[in-house]
Coordinates of C-alpha atoms and ligand atoms in Angstrom, one line a residue:
X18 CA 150.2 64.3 32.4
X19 CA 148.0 61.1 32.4
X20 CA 146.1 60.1 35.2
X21 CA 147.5 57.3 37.5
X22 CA 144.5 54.3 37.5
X23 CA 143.6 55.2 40.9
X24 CA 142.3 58.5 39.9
X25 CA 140.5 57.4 36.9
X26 CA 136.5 57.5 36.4
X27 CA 134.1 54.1 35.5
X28 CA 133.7 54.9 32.3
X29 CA 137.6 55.5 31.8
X30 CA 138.6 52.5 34.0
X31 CA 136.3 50.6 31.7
X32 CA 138.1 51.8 28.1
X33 CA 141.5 51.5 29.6
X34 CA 140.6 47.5 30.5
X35 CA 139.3 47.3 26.8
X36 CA 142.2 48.6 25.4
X37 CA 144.4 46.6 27.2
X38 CA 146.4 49.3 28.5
X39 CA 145.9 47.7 32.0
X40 CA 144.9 44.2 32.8
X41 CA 142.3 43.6 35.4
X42 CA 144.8 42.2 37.6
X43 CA 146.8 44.2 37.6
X44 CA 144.1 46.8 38.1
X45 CA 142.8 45.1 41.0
X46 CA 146.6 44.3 42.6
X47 CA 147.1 48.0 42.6
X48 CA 143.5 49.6 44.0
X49 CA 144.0 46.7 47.1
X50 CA 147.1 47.8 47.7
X51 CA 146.4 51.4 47.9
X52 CA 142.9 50.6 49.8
X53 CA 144.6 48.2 52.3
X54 CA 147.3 51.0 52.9
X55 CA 144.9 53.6 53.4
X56 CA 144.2 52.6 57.3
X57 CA 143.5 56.1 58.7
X58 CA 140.2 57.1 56.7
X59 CA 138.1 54.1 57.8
X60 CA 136.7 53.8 54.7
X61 CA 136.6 49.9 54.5
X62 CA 135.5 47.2 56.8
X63 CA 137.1 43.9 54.5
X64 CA 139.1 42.9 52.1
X65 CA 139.2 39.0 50.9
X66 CA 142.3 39.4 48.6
X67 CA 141.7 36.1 47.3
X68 CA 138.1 36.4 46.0
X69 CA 138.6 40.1 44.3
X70 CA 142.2 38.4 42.4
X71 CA 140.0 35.5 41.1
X72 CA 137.1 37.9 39.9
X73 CA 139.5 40.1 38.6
X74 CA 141.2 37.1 36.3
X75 CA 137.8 36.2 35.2
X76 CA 136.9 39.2 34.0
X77 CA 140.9 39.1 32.2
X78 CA 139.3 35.8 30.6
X79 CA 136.3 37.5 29.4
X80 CA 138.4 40.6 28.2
X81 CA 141.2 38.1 26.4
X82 CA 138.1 36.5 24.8
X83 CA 137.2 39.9 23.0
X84 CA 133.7 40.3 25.7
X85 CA 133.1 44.3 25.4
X86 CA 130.9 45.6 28.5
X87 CA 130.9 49.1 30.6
X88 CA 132.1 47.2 33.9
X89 CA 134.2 44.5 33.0
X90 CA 137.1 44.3 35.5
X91 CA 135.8 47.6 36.7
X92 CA 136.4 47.7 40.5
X93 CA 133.9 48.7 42.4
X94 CA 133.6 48.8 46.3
X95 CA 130.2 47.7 48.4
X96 CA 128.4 48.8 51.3
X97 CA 128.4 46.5 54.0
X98 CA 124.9 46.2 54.2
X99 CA 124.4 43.9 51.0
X100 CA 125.6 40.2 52.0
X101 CA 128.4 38.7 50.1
X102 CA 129.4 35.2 50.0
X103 CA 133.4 36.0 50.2
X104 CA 133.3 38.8 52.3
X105 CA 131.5 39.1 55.6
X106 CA 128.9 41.4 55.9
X107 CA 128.5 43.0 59.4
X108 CA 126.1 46.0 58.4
X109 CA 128.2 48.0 60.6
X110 CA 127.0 45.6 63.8
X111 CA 128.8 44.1 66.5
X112 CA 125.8 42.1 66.1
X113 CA 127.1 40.2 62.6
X114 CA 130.7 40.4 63.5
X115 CA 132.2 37.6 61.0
X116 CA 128.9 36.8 59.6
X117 CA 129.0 35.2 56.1
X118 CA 125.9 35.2 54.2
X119 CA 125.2 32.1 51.8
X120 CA 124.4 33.9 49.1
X121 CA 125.0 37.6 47.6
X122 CA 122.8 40.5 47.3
X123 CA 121.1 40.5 44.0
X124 CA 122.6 44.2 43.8
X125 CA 126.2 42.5 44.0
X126 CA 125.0 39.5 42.0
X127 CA 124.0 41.8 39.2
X128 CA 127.0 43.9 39.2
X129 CA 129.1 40.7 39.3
X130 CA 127.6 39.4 36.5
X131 CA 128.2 42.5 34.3
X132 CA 132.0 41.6 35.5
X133 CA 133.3 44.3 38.4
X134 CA 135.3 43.1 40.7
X135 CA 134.4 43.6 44.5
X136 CA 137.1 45.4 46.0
X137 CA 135.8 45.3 49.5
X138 CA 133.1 46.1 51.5
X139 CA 132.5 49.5 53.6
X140 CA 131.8 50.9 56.2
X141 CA 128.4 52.3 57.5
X142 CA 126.3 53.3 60.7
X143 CA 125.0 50.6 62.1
X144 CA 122.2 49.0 60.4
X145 CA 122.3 52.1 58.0
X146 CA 120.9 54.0 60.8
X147 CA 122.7 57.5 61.1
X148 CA 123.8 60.7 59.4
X149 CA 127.7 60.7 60.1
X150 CA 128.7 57.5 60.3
X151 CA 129.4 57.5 63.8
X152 CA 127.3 55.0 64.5
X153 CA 129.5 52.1 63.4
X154 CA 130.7 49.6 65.7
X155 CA 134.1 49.1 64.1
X156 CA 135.6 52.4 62.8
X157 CA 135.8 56.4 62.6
X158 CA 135.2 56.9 59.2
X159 CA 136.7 60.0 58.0
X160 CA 136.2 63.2 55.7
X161 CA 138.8 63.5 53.0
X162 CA 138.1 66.7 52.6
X163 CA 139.1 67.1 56.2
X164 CA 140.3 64.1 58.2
X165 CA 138.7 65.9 61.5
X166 CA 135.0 66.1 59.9
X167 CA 132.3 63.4 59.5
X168 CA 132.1 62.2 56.1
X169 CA 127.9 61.6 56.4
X170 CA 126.0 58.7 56.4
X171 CA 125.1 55.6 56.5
X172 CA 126.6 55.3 53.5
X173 CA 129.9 57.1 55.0
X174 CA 132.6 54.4 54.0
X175 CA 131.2 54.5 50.0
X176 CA 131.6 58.2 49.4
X177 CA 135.0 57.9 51.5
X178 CA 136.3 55.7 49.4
X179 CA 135.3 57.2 46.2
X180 CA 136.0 60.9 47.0
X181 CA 139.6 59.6 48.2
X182 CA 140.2 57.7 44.7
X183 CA 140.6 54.3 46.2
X184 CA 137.7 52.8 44.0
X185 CA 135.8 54.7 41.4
X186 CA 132.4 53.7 42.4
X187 CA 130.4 52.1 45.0
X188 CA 127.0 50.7 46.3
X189 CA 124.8 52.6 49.1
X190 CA 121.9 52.3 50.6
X191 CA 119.5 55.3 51.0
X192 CA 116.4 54.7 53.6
X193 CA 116.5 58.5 54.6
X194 CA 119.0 59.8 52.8
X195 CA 122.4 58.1 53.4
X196 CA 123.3 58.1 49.5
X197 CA 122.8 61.7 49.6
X198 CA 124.0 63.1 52.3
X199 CA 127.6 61.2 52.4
X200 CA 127.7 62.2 48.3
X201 CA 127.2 65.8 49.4
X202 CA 129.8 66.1 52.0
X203 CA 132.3 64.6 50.1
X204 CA 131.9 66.1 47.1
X205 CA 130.8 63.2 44.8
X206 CA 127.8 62.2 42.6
X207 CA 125.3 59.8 44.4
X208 CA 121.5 58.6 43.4
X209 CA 118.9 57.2 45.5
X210 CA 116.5 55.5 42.9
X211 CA 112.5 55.2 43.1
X212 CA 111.3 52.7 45.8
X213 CA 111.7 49.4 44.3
X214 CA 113.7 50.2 41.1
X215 CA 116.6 48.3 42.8
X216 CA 116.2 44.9 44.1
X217 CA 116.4 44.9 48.6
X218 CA 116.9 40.6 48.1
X219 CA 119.9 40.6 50.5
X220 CA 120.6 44.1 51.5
X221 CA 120.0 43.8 55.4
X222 CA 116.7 45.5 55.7
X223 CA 116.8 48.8 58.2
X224 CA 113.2 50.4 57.2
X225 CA 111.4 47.8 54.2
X226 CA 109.4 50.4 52.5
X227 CA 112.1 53.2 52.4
X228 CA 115.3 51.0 52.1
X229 CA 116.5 51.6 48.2
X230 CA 119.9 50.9 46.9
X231 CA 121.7 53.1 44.7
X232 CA 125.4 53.8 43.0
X233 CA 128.0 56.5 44.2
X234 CA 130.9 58.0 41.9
X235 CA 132.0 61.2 41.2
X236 CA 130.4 61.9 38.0
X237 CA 126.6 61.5 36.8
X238 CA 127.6 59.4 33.6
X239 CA 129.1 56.8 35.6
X240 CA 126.1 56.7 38.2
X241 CA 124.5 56.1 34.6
X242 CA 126.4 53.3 33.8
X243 CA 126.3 51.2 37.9
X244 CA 122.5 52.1 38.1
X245 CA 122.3 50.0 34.4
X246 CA 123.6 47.5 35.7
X247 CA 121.9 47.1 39.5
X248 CA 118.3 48.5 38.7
X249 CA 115.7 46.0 36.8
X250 CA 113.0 43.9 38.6
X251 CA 113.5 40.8 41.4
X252 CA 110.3 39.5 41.3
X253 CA 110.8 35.8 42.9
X254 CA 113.4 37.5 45.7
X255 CA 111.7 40.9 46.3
X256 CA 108.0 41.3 46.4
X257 CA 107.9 45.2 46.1
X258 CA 110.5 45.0 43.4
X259 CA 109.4 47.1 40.3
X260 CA 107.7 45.6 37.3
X261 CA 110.1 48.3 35.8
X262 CA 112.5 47.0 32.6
X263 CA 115.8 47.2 32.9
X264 CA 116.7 50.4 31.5
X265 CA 120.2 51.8 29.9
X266 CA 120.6 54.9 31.9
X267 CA 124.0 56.3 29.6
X268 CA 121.6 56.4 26.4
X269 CA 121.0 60.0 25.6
X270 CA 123.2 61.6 28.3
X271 CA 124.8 63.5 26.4
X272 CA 122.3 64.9 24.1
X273 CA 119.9 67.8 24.2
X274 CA 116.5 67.4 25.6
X275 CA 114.3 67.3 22.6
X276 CA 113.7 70.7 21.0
X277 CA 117.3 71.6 22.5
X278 CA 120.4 72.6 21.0
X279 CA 123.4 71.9 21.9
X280 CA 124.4 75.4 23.4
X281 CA 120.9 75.4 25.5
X282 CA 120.8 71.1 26.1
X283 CA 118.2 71.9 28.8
X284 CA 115.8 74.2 26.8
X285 CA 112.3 73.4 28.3
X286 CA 113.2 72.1 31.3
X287 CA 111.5 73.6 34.8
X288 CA 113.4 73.1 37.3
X289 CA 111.0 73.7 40.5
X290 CA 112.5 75.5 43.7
X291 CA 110.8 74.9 47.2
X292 CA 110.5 77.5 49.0
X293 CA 110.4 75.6 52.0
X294 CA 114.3 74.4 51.3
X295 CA 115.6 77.8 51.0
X296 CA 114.3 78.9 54.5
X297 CA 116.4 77.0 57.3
X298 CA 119.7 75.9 55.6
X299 CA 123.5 78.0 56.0
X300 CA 123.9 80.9 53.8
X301 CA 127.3 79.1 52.3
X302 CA 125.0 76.5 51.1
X303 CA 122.6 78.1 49.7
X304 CA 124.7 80.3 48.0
X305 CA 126.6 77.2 46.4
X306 CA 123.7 75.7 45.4
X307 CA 122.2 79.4 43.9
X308 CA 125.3 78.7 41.8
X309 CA 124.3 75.2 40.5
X310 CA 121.0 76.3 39.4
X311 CA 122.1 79.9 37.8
X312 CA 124.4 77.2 35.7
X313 CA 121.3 75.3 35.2
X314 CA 119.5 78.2 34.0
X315 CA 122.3 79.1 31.5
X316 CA 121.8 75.6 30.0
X317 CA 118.4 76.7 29.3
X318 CA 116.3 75.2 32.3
X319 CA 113.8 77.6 33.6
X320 CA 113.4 78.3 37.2
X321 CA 110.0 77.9 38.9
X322 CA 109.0 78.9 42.6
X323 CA 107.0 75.4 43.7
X324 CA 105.6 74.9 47.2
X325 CA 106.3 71.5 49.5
X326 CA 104.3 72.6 52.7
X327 CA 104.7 70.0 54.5
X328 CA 108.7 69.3 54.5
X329 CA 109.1 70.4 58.6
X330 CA 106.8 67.3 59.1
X331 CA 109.1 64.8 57.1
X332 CA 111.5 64.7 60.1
X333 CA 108.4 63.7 62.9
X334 CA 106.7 61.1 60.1
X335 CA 110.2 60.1 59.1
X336 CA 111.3 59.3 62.8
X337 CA 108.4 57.3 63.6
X338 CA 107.7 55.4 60.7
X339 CA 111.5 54.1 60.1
X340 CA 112.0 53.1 63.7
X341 CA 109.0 51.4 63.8
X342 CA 109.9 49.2 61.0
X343 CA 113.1 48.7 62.3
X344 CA 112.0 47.0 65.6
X345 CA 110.3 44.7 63.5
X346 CA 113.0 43.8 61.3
X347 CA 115.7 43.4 63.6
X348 CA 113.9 41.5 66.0
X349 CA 115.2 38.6 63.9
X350 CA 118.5 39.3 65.5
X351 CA 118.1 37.1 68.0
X352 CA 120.7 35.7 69.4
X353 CA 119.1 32.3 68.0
X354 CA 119.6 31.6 64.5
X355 CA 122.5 33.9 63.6
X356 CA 124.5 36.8 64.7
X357 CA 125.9 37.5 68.3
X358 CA 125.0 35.1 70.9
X359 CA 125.3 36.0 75.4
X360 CA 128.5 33.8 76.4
X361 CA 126.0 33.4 79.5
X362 CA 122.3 33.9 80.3
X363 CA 119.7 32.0 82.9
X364 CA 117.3 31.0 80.3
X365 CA 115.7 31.8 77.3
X366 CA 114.9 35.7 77.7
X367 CA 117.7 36.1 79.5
X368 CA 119.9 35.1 76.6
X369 CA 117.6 37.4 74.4
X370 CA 118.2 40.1 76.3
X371 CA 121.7 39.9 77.0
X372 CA 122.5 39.1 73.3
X373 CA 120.8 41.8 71.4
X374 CA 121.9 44.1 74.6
X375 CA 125.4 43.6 73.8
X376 CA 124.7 42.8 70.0
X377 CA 123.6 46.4 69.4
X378 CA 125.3 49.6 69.6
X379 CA 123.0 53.0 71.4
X380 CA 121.4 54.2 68.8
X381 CA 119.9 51.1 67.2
X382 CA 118.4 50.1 70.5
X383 CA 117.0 53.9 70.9
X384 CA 115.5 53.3 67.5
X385 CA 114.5 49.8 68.5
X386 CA 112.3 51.6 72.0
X387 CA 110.8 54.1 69.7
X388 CA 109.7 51.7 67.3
X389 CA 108.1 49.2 69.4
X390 CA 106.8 52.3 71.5
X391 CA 104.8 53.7 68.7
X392 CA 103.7 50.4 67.7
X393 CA 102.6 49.3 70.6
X394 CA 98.9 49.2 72.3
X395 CA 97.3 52.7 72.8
X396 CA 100.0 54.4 70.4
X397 CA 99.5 53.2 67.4
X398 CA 96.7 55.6 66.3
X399 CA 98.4 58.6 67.9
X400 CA 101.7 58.5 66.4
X401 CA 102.1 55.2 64.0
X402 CA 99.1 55.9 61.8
X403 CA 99.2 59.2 61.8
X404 CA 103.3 59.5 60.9
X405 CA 101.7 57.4 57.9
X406 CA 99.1 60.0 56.7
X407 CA 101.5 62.5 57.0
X408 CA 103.8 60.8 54.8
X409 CA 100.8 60.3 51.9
X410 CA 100.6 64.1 52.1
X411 CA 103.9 64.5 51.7
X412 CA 103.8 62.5 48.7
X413 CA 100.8 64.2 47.3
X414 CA 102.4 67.5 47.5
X415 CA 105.3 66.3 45.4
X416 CA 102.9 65.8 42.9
X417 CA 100.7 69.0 43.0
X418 CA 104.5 70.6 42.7
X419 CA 105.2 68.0 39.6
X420 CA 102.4 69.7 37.7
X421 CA 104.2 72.7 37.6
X422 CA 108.3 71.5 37.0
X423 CA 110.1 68.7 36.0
X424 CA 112.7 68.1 38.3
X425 CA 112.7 69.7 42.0
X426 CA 116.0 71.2 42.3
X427 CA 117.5 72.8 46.5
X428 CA 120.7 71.6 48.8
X429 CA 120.6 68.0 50.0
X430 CA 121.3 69.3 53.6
X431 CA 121.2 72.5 55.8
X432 CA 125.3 72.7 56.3
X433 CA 128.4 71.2 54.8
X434 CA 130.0 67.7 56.7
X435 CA 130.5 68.5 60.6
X436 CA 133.4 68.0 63.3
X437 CA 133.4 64.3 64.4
X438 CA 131.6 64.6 67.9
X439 CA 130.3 67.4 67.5
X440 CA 126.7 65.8 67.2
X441 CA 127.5 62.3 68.3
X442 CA 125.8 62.8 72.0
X443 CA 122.5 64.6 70.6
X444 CA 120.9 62.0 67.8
X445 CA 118.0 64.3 67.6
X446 CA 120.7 67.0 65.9
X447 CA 121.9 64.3 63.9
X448 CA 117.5 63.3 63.1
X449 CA 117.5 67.2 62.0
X450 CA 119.9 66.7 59.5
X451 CA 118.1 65.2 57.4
X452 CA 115.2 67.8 57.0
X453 CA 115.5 68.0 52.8
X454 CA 116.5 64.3 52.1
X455 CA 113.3 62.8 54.2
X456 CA 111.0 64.4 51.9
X457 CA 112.0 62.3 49.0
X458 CA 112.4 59.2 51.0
X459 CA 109.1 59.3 52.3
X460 CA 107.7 59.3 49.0
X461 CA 109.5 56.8 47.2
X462 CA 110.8 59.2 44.7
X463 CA 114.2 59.5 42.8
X464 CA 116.5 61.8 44.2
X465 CA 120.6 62.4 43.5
X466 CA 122.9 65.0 44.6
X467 CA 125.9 66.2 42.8
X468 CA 128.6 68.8 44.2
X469 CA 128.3 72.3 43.1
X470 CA 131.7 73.7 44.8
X471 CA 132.9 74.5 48.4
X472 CA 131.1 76.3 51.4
X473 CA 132.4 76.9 54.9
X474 CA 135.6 75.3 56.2
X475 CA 136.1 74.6 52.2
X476 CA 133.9 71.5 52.6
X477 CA 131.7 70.6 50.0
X478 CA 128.3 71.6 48.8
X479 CA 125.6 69.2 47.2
X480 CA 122.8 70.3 44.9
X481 CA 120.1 67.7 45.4
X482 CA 117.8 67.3 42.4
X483 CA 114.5 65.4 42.8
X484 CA 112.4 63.9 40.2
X485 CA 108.9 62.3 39.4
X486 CA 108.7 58.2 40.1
X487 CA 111.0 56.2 38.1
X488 CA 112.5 59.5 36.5
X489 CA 116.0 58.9 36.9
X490 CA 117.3 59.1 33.7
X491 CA 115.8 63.1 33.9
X492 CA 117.9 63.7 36.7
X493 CA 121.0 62.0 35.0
X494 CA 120.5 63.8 32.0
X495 CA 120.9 66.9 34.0
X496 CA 122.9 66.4 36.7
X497 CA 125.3 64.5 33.8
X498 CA 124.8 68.3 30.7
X499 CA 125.9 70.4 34.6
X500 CA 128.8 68.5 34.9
X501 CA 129.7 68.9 31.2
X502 CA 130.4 72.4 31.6
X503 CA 131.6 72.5 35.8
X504 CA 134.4 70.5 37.1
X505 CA 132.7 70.7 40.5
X506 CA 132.9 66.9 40.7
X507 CA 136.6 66.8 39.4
X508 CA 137.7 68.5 42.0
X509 CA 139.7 66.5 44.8
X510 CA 140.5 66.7 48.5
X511 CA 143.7 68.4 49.1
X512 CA 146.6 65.7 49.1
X513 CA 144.0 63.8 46.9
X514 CA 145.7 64.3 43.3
X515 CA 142.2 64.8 41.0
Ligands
LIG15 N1 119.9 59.6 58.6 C1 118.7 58.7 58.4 C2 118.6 57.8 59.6 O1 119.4 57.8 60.4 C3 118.9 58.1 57.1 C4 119.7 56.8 57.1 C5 119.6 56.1 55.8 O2 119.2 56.6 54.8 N2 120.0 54.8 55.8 O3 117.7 57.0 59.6

């Protein structure tokens, strides 16, 4: 039976378009309609029926007039955190309720330009800051794997939407791990780039030297083909944008690694296994993720025991560090030159106060009073600088582990997706989450994770694969020759047809 176009991948969506078997319209007409239908999984936060129905007949022009590329009339879905010009962009904020940016995100600019067409935008903890994405001011989001659990976060709303087949691939944002985590427990393909691979011109900054963008879909090839399109440098809109080419990221996929053959594709590779991320998590997890790199090893890959000694430290270093450059960045949120303004105040700090007080949602302001705490007078040594030399040993144990494997290979958290509430009173279970994701964050290195089946509950498992800077066709290539012979990432929530 062929697949309804809901269901079907990027790289499909894309043939289909070129083939003319759909137009881009029509394409379009029908993922709205089953997005705008689909009120109960809080995957999106606005639609602007108007603006994707004009991209989409654009991108019909450009197809009628024989233009060939991998995501023309493609739809694709963004996180709410990169500004749009025809959608608002609210970052998840009561704060930017109804705020319309002047200009896009050069991540949305880029994609546009290859021709998808923005389907919406989704939803996210607030300011990207959270790990179930019950930090939003505007919606639940939920799991499709089970409508009572949290489907991760920040970028919650993304992997809803893809894992429930109302848009084949989206944009997130990963600071800590919120491309991750949400990929894990919804059983889709997600990858968080190296630090500054991806422009940050317009996504509204959480954490400036963590915040990377990065695509989510259910397979590897078609992270391949969005992080083509959205990686490349920015160098007159983003200072700490990479002097890194643009790089085709589907070239070579498929092939064995040099030396290979096609029975062993991953001959040669060492895949190194941290102890440390094999100590703490659930046995269901672990077990799943045993799985994944048994099928690794039967590729060819060699497993190798490596050693990250400080990962219980990345939580501490992480949790100062991001919250400190958060209290910088949103004290631009103001009340003054955009966002939500008092209704009534005394005088100036008054109207401050009251602004941001009702602007912001709990756990921004918690992160907002830790980070101005540890920056503050008398701290700064004792917690500020020191979170920072932790997080340069971090990084330097990555690469005293690099000299032994090519890709670092363990689960992308300790358990599969939670109840909703269950941690949404105690952020510090929510901060412990994030134990195997932080690592990678801290130290600016490419990470993805890729489902390898179901644990408890029958939610799913992720298998989180780290790589050397700016090695992220290395971790495509594998995640991409795993999913050649597993249908781990083709399998679908239950009333979800895959
Ligand atoms: N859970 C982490 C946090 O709350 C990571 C969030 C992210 O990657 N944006 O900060």
């Amino acid at each position: 039976m062929s697949q309804a176009p809901h269901q079907w991948s990027v790289v499909h969506t894309a043939q289909a378009l070129a083939e003319r078997q759909v137009s881009a319209t029509e394409l379009a007409q029908a993922l709205l309609q089953r997005a705008q239908a689909d009120t109960g999984s809080g995957a999106f936060l606005a639609f602007n029926e108007d603006a994707t129905l004009a991209q989409a007949q654009r991108a019909d022009q450009r197809l009628a007039q024989g233009e060939r590329s991998p995501l023309l009339g493609v739809p694709l879905a963004h996180k709410d955190v990169f500004v749009t010009t025809d959608w608002p962009t609210t970052a998840g904020s009561k704060m930017l309720k109804g705020y319309r940016s002047p200009f896009d995100a050069t991540v949305v600019q880029r994609l546009a330009d290859q021709g998808a067409v923005t389907l919406g935008k989704t939803n996210c903890d607030e300011f990207a800051m959270g790990s179930a994405n019950e930090n939003s001011a505007y919606a639940v989001a939920r799991n499709p794997w089970d409508t009572a659990r949290v489907p991760g976060g920040s970028s919650g709303g993304s992997a809803v939407a893809v894992a429930a087949r109302l848009v084949a691939g989206a944009t997130g944002t990963d600071t800590g791990g919120s491309i991750r985590q949400p990929a894990a427990f919804c059983g889709i393909t997600g990858i968080k780039p190296t630090y500054g691979r991806c422009s940050r011109f317009g996504m509204i900054a959480y954490a400036s030297s963590l915040d990377q963008a990065g695509p989510m879909a259910r397979s590897a090839e078609d992270c391949a083909v969005l992080l083509s399109a959205m990686a490349g440098p920015d160098p007159d809109r983003d200072s700490t944008s990479l002097d890194a080419p643009a790089q085709d990221f589907t070239q070579g996929l498929s092939a064995p690694r040099a030396g290979a053959d096609a029975a062993k594709p991953l001959t040669g590779l060492r895949v190194g296994l941290p102890q440390e991320f094999f100590s703490g998590g659930n046995d269901d997890v672990l077990q799943r993720v045993r799985e994944g790199l048994s099928q690794l090893e039967a590729l060819g890959a060699r497993l190798v025991d490596v050693s990250l000694p400080l990962t219980q430290l990345a939580i501490p270093a992480y949790y100062i560090i991001a919250p400190a450059e958060a209290s910088s960045n949103l004290s631009r949120f103001d009340g003054v030159r955009y966002g939500h303004r008092a209704a009534e105040y005394s005088d100036l700090m008054d109207m401050y106060v009251r602004s941001r007080s009702e602007g912001f949602g709990p756990e921004v302001q918690r992160r907002i009073l830790m980070g101005t705490y540890v920056l503050s007078h008398g701290y700064y040594d004792a917690y500020y600088l020191k979170a920072q030399r932790v997080r340069r040993l971090i990084a330097q144990d990555f690469q005293s582990a690099f000299a032994q494997c090519d890709v670092i290979a363990g689960p992308v958290a300790p358990s599969v997706a939670w109840p909703i509430g269950e941690k949404a009173d105690d952020p510090v279970a929510n901060y412990l989450a994030d134990v195997y994701t932080l690592p990678a964050s801290l130290s600016g290195l490419p990470g993805m994770s890729l489902p390898v089946g179901l644990g408890a509950d029958g939610m799913p498992v992720g298998l989180q694969l780290i790589g050397n800077y700016l090695q992220e066709a290395s971790l495509l290539h594998t995640a991409h020759q795993l999913q050649r012979v597993t249908d781990w990432h083709q399998q679908a929530p239950k009333g979800v047809a895959a």
